Amino acid sequence: MQHTSNGDIARILRGVAEYLTMESANPFRIRAYGRAAEAIESLEEDIFLIYKNGGEKALEAVPGVGMAIRDHVIEIFRTGKLGEYERLKKKTPVRLDELTKIEGLGPKSVKKLYEKLGVRNIKDLERAVRKGLVQEIPGFGEKTEKRILRSLEFSKKTSGRILLDKASAIAQSIKKRIGGIEGVSLCEVAGSFRRRKETIGDLDLLVVAKNPARIMDSFVRMEGVGRVLAHGKTKSSITLKSGLDVDLRIVPKESCGAALNYFTGSKEHNIALREIAIKKGLKLNEYGLFKGEKVIAGKNEEKLYEALGLEYVPPELRENTGEIEASMRRKGSRLPKLIGYDTLKGDLQVQTEWSDGVASIEEMAREALRRGLSYIAITDHTKRLTIANGLNEKRLTLQAKEIDRANIALKGKITILKGTECDILKDGSLDLSDKVLAKLDVVGASVHSYFNLERKAQTERIIKAMENPNVDIIFHPTGRLIGRRDAYAIDIDAIIKAAKRTGTILEIDAFPDRLDLCDEYIKKCVVSGVKLAIDSDAHAPEHFSVLEFGLAQARRGWATKGDVINTRNLFDLKKLLK
Ligand code: DGT
Ligand code: CA
Ligand code: CA
Ligand code: ZN
């Protein structure tokens, strides 16, 4: 028996789902693997221990695990592999994980490229694109080839960094492993992870412990370790099989606050702090703040800021983009009281099985309720988005009836608002008539086409949509997909100005590969007094968990509770909609 982690099992099951998609297998079967992968990944308990202690019955009781999946999981524990997965990989030996990261390539188009051109990985793909072979394949064409090339170049530029949600899952499991060892009194991930940046280069783990040697041994022998780069007394470094590097430093208890501060960074923030220390005749490093030989602060990060004459700076703000000046109280300016991680009362972008989501209206509402929300808006796509099964006027009317029914079933618990994610057409008009839009509680509008318009035309297109008296929110306003697609060209200042003038809200789409608006633009909204909405863009019940990343981005953008409309209760929220 092999102790396989929840994450590794989920990766294998997700892999099966993708290969099955490629083989155009039965959608229910595909969905069963996807669902199981997500359920196991988000499970609090260790699935191996569940099986070890409770056997087959206990495994079956795990949500999302039916009999077929149960047998697969046991097979993985027994053999370290899954025969089904190995067979699928052998049948079509392509690096699906790698290739589907390229924008516009799904499992099915990967299969075509493999069959027609023998493309197995990114290198093959690049070679084929450069030779102009891809555009010759039916269904691809010159435009698609260009897009693939752009995405290839993009992925080179950002390679080596992973999205915050992936880093978060890994960090949690490492923290659980190392933090659980006896004698550990602090186990914290510092670096860009603690600053909640949208992508993470590597993880920087800090540990205070009585038994450093034992910690280091467990660390380099953890499951999931691909390579040990260094194994020392106070510092070790590994590369995980997933490709992510992790550094672990053991720091003395007396200086753990200073170490946490130093390794949280950013480097620019550190440098600015050090200069302040120097001006005061002090010395600051990862061991503490010193006056000559005497320690002034070190064990406690708050005290360190205090000793430097600064207000405590939350990690999300430490980029040296004005936070140091704002934290010097004597200058009269103040750091904002950042929006808290538990302040959202609702979610204004939720998709269901009516378009490209996987769950029913009531299922989504019940999950939102379970997570403590008191309202959600159902915002399925509109008809232009045919691939997402977008709604026309007739289906929207039918949907309204189902929402009414669900609201009765859930009365007094959560309110379901009628909404839409209405496509903004090329000229800035909308995909649904004003008459239909006027009946909805929440109208979100977004760009899903003509990404390459000139900056001026694209900006005018979005402003025209904002001028529609029914449009409450612009969803994912810049359209970027982190690591895959740049934002379309827009004049963000003009858009923010128009948002202010028309009373339109701009969204922070919390999906980890969107985080759109980004931190810099959020800050511009905050300065201009434009209101924001933090939405999950959930397409499945599990997706409500991404709200955390939207909140992190909002904090990085200096947003307070007051800047974000869905921190309000429903009554006050309605006053802010058009
Ligand atoms: P990443 O890993 O690229 O996402 O970004 P960080 O910020 O985690 O950077 P990393 O892992 O290279 O270093 C962790 C922290 O250590 C960094 O945020 C600040 C601190 N640090 C690293 N190198 C330097 C340096 O040369 N000078 C100063 N003052 N601090 C540094
Ligand atoms: Ca780092
Ligand atoms: Ca590092
Ligand atoms: Zn959208």
mmCIF file of N, CA and C in Angstrom, residues 50 90 98 106 113 133 135 139 157 165 232 259 263 267 308 312 337 347 416 422-423 449 498 504 512 522 528 531 546:
data_model
loop_
_atom_site.group_PDB
_atom_site.id
_atom_site.type_symbol
_atom_site.label_atom_id
_atom_site.label_comp_id
_atom_site.label_asym_id
_atom_site.label_seq_id
_atom_site.Cartn_x
_atom_site.Cartn_y
_atom_site.Cartn_z
ATOM 1 N N ILE A 50 -8.646 7.631 5.502
ATOM 2 C CA ILE A 50 -10.061 7.250 5.500
ATOM 3 C C ILE A 50 -10.186 5.772 5.128
ATOM 4 N N LYS A 90 -1.354 5.626 -23.135
ATOM 5 C CA LYS A 90 -0.653 4.856 -24.152
ATOM 6 C C LYS A 90 -1.360 5.000 -25.493
ATOM 7 N N GLU A 98 0.039 19.859 -20.639
ATOM 8 C CA GLU A 98 0.862 20.917 -21.207
ATOM 9 C C GLU A 98 0.126 21.611 -22.368
ATOM 10 N N GLY A 106 -8.351 22.605 -26.736
ATOM 11 C CA GLY A 106 -8.998 21.704 -25.784
ATOM 12 C C GLY A 106 -8.556 20.291 -26.106
ATOM 13 N N LEU A 113 -4.493 17.348 -33.622
ATOM 14 C CA LEU A 113 -3.103 17.716 -33.916
ATOM 15 C C LEU A 113 -2.196 16.500 -33.813
ATOM 16 N N LEU A 133 1.948 24.395 -40.528
ATOM 17 C CA LEU A 133 1.217 23.152 -40.797
ATOM 18 C C LEU A 133 -0.154 23.119 -40.136
ATOM 19 N N GLN A 135 -2.445 25.456 -39.732
ATOM 20 C CA GLN A 135 -3.556 26.099 -40.438
ATOM 21 C C GLN A 135 -4.118 25.241 -41.559
ATOM 22 N N GLY A 139 -10.700 22.918 -39.679
ATOM 23 C CA GLY A 139 -11.182 23.377 -38.368
ATOM 24 C C GLY A 139 -10.167 24.252 -37.640
ATOM 25 N N LYS A 157 6.846 33.401 -21.700
ATOM 26 C CA LYS A 157 7.124 34.583 -20.890
ATOM 27 C C LYS A 157 6.780 34.346 -19.417
ATOM 28 N N ASP A 165 -4.198 29.706 -6.719
ATOM 29 C CA ASP A 165 -5.022 28.622 -6.147
ATOM 30 C C ASP A 165 -4.269 27.302 -6.113
ATOM 31 N N GLY A 232 20.180 21.133 4.101
ATOM 32 C CA GLY A 232 21.109 21.657 5.102
ATOM 33 C C GLY A 232 20.492 21.694 6.478
ATOM 34 N N ALA A 259 12.398 37.440 10.376
ATOM 35 C CA ALA A 259 12.558 36.512 9.251
ATOM 36 C C ALA A 259 11.287 36.494 8.406
ATOM 37 N N PHE A 263 11.385 37.505 4.519
ATOM 38 C CA PHE A 263 11.085 36.541 3.458
ATOM 39 C C PHE A 263 9.685 36.725 2.875
ATOM 40 N N LYS A 267 10.895 42.333 -2.208
ATOM 41 C CA LYS A 267 12.252 42.848 -2.131
ATOM 42 C C LYS A 267 12.233 44.372 -2.072
ATOM 43 N N LEU A 308 9.889 50.947 13.766
ATOM 44 C CA LEU A 308 10.327 51.777 12.637
ATOM 45 C C LEU A 308 9.442 53.019 12.496
ATOM 46 N N TYR A 312 1.340 48.899 11.064
ATOM 47 C CA TYR A 312 1.533 47.552 10.514
ATOM 48 C C TYR A 312 1.014 47.502 9.075
ATOM 49 N N LYS A 337 -8.263 50.562 5.770
ATOM 50 C CA LYS A 337 -8.665 49.365 6.513
ATOM 51 C C LYS A 337 -9.180 48.389 5.464
ATOM 52 N N ASP A 347 -23.049 36.973 -4.047
ATOM 53 C CA ASP A 347 -22.206 36.705 -5.210
ATOM 54 C C ASP A 347 -23.041 37.057 -6.431
ATOM 55 N N ILE A 416 -32.387 34.382 -4.356
ATOM 56 C CA ILE A 416 -31.796 34.202 -5.685
ATOM 57 C C ILE A 416 -32.283 35.335 -6.578
ATOM 58 N N CYS A 422 -24.748 39.165 -20.011
ATOM 59 C CA CYS A 422 -25.172 39.501 -21.363
ATOM 60 C C CYS A 422 -23.961 39.876 -22.225
ATOM 61 N N ASP A 423 -23.874 39.277 -23.388
ATOM 62 C CA ASP A 423 -22.770 39.577 -24.286
ATOM 63 C C ASP A 423 -22.832 41.022 -24.778
ATOM 64 N N SER A 449 -16.062 38.436 -27.430
ATOM 65 C CA SER A 449 -15.751 38.323 -28.856
ATOM 66 C C SER A 449 -14.993 39.576 -29.297
ATOM 67 N N ALA A 498 -15.969 56.633 -17.085
ATOM 68 C CA ALA A 498 -17.340 56.369 -17.551
ATOM 69 C C ALA A 498 -18.128 55.582 -16.506
ATOM 70 N N THR A 504 -21.868 52.677 -13.063
ATOM 71 C CA THR A 504 -21.713 51.249 -13.358
ATOM 72 C C THR A 504 -20.648 50.651 -12.435
ATOM 73 N N PRO A 512 -9.316 32.118 -10.434
ATOM 74 C CA PRO A 512 -7.867 32.309 -10.278
ATOM 75 C C PRO A 512 -7.096 32.595 -11.564
ATOM 76 N N ILE A 522 -7.792 47.878 -9.703
ATOM 77 C CA ILE A 522 -8.681 48.005 -8.535
ATOM 78 C C ILE A 522 -8.331 49.280 -7.780
ATOM 79 N N SER A 528 -10.792 56.549 -7.574
ATOM 80 C CA SER A 528 -11.821 57.319 -8.282
ATOM 81 C C SER A 528 -13.203 57.191 -7.658
ATOM 82 N N LYS A 531 -17.374 51.845 -7.664
ATOM 83 C CA LYS A 531 -17.680 50.678 -6.841
ATOM 84 C C LYS A 531 -17.332 49.374 -7.560
ATOM 85 N N VAL A 546 -13.485 30.153 -4.737
ATOM 86 C CA VAL A 546 -12.525 31.095 -5.321
ATOM 87 C C VAL A 546 -12.751 32.538 -4.856
#
